[in-house]
Short mmCIF file of C-alpha atoms in Angstrom, two decimals:
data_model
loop_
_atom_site.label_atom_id
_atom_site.label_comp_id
_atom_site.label_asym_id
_atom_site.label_seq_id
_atom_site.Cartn_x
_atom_site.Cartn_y
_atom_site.Cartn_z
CA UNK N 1 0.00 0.00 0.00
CA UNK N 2 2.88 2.23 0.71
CA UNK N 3 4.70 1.56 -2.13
CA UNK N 4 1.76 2.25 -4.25
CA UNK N 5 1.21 5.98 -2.74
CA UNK N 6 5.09 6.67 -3.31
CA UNK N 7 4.24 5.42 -7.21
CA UNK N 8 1.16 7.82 -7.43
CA UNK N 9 3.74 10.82 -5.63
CA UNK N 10 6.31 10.00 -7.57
CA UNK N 11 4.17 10.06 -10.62
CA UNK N 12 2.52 14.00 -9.10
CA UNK N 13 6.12 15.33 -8.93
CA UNK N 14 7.05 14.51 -12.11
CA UNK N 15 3.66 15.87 -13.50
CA UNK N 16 4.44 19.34 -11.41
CA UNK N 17 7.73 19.88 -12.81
CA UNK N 18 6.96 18.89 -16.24
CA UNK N 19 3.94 21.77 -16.28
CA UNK N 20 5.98 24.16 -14.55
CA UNK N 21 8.68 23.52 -17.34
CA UNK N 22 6.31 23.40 -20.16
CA UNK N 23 4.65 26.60 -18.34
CA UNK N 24 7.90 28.36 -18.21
CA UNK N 25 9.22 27.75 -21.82
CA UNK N 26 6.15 29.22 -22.81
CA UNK N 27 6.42 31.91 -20.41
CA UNK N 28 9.90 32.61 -22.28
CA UNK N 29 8.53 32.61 -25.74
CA UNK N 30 8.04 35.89 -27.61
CA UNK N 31 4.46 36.48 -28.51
CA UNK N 32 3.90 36.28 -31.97
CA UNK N 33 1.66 39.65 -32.21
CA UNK N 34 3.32 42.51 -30.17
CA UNK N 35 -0.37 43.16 -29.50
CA UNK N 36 -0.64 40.33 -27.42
CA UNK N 37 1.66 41.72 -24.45
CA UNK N 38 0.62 43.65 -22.00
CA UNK N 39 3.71 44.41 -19.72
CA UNK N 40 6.26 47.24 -20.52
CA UNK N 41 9.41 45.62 -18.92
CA UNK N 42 8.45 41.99 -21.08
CA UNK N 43 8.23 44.45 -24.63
CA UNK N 44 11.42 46.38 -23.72
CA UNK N 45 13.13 42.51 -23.23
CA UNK N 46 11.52 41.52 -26.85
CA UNK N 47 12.93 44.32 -28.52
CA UNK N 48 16.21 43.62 -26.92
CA UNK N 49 16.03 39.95 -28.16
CA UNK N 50 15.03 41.03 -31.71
CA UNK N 51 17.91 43.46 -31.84
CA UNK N 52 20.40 40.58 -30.97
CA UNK N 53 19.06 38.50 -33.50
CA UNK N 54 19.13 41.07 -35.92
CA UNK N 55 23.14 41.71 -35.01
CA UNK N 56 23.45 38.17 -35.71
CA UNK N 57 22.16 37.71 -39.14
CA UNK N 58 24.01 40.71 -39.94
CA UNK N 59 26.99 39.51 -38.95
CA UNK N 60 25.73 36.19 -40.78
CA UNK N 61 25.71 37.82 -43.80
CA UNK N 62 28.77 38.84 -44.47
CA UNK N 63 30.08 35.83 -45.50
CA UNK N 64 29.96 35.74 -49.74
CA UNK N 65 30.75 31.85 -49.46
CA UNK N 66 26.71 30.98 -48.35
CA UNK N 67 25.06 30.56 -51.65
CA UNK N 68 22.68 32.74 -52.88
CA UNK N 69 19.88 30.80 -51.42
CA UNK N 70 21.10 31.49 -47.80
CA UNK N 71 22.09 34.94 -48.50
CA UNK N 72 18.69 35.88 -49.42
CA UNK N 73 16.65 34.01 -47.07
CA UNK N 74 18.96 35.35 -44.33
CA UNK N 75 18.37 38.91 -45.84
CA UNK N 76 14.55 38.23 -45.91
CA UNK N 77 14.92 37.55 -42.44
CA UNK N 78 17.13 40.03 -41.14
CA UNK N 79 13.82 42.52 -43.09
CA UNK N 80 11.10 40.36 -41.13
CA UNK N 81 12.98 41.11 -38.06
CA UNK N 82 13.35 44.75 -38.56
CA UNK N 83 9.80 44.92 -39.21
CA UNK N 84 9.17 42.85 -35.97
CA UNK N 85 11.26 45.66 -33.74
CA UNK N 86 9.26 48.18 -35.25
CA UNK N 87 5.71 46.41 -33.80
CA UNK N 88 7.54 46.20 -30.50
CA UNK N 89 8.26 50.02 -30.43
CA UNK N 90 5.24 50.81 -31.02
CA UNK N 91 3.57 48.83 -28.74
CA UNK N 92 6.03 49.97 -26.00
CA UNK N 93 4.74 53.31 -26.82
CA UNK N 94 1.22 51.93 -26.15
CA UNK N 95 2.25 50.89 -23.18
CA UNK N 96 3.46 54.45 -22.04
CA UNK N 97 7.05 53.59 -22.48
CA UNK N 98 10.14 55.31 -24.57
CA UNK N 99 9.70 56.12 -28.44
CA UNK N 100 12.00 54.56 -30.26
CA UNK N 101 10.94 55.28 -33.23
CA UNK N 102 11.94 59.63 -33.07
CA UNK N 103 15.34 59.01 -33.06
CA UNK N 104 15.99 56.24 -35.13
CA UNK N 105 19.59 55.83 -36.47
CA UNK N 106 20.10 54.66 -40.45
CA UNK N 107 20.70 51.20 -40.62
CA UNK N 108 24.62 50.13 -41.02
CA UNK N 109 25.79 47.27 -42.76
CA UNK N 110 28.37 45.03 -40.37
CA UNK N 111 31.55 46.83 -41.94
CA UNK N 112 30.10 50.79 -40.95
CA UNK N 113 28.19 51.38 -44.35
CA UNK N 114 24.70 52.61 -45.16
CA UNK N 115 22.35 49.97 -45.79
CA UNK N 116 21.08 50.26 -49.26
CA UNK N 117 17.40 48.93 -50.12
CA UNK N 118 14.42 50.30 -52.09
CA UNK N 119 11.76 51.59 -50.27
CA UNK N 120 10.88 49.48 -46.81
CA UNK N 121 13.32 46.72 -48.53
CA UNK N 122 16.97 46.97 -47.30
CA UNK N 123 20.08 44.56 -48.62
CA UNK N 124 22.73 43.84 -46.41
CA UNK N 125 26.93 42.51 -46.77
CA UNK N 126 26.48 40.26 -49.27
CA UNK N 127 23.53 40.54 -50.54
CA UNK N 128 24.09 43.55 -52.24
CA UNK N 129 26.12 42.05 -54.31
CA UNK N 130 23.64 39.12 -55.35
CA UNK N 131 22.66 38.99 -59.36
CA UNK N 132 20.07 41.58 -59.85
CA UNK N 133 21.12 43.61 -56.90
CA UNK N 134 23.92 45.93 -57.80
CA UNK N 135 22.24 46.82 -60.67
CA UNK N 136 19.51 48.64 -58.60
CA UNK N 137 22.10 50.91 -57.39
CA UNK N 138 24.35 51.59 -60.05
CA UNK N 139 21.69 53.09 -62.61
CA UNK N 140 23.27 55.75 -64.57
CA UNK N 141 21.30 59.23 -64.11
CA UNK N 142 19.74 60.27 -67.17
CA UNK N 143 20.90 63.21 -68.87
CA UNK N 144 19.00 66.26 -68.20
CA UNK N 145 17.21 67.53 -71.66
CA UNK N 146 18.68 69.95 -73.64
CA UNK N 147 17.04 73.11 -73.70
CA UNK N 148 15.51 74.57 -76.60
CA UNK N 149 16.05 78.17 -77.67
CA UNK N 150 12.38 78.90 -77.07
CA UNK N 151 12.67 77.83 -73.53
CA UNK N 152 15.66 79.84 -73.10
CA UNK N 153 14.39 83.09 -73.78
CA UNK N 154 11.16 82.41 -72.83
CA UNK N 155 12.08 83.76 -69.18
CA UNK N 156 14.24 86.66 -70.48
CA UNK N 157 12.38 90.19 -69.32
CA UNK N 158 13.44 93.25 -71.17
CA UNK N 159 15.62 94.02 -68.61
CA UNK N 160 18.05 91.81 -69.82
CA UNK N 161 18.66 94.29 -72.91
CA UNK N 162 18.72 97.41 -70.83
CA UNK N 163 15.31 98.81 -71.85
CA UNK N 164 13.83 99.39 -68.61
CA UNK N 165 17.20 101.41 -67.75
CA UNK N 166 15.75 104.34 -68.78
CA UNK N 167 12.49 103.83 -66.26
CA UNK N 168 15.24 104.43 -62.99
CA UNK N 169 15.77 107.68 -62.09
CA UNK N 170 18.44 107.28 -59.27
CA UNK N 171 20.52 105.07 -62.12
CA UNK N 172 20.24 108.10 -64.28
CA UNK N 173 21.44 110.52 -62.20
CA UNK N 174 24.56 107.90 -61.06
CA UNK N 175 24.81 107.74 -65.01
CA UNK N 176 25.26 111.72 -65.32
CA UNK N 177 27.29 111.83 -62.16
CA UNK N 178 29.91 109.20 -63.46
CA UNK N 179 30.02 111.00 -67.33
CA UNK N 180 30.65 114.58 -65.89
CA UNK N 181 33.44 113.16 -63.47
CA UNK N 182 34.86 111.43 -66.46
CA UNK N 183 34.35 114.51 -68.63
CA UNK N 184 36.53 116.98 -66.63
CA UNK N 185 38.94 114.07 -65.29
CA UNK N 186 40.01 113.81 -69.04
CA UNK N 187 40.09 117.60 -69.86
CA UNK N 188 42.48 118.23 -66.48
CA UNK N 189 44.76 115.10 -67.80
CA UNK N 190 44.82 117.08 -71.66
CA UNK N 191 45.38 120.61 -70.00
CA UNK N 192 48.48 118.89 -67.90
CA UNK N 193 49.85 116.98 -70.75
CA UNK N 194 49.27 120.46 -72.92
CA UNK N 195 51.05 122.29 -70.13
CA UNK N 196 53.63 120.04 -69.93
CA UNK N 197 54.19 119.80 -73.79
CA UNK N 198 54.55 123.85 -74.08
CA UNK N 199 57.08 123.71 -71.11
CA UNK N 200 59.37 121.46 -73.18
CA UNK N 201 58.64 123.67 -76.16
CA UNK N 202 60.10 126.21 -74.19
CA UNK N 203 62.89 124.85 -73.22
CA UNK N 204 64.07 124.27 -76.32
CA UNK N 205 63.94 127.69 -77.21
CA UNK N 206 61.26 126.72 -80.18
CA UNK N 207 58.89 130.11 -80.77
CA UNK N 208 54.85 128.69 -81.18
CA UNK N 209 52.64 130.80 -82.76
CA UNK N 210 50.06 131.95 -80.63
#
């Protein structure tokens, strides 16, 4: 009889611990909707966990020797991850906690660069240089249009000839101010040279008629 009840407690304990385990590994899973948590301290500690798996794929990444296969499902993931972090920030905003989101740095590749991608899409260490990739990137700008004479003086005002000119009186009077300075500036430098000239004449004993 006593052996039996230590069979049916042995049995219990083993049931306990094997709920509490179960009960605690899915106590330790992240919740697949960021929705579905309700605790500030838990979302800050899935962000943290999504961040360190993004740092890993990264790092993952790097290596050109994968296969193209593994390059790009590890670069689908690393983008399904990102996207992930950015449910968890703004749920810990819903949850009255810090906003992530304001000051968000640009994403950097493992070696310091700038993450390339098109639009939400970003490619990172090797797979930017996967077949179909690079070429995204290196598109050559198109040459601006040439313009055509119509367009270029289709913006030119009269002004451009000098035919307002006229219409401003203060660049008028400047105008007359600037000729009548230049006007007796040049007679005083022919009355000097004249002055000079005669003095020479003079000196040389040559008569001038007056």
């Amino acid at each position: 009889m006593a052996r039996n009840e230590e069979k049916a407690q042995s049995l219990l304990n083993r049931w306990t611990s094997m709920k509490q385990d179960f009960s605690d590994t899915f106590k330790n899973r992240r919740p697949y909707l960021a929705s579905e948590c309700d605790n500030l301290k838990d979302a800050e500690r899935w962000r943290r966990q999504i961040i360190k798996e993004i740092s890993k794929k990264v790092a993952d990444i790097q290596n050109a020797g994968l296969g193209e296969h593994v390059i790009r499902d590890l670069n689908d993931e690393i983008n399904k991850r990102i996207r992930e972090k950015y449910h968890w920030e703004k749920r810990i905003i819903e949850l009255n906690g810090s906003d992530y989101t304001r000051s968000q740095p640009s994403a950097y590749d493992a070696d310091g660069t700038v993450v390339q991608g098109g639009g939400g899409y970003k490619y990172f260490g090797a797979a930017k240089n996967l077949p179909g990739v690079r070429e995204l990137f290196e598109k050559e700008a198109l040459p601006e249009p040439k313009r055509v004479r119509e367009e270029m003086y289709k913006h030119i005002e009269p002004d451009y000839y000098g035919l307002r000119e006229d219409d401003d009186a203060a660049m008028l009077e400047a105008e007359q101010a600037a000729e009548t300075r230049l006007r007796k500036d040049a007679m005083e430098a022919w009355d000097k040279a004249e002055k000079e000239r005669l003095a020479q004449v003079a000196a040389l004993g040559v008569i001038t008629q007056s």
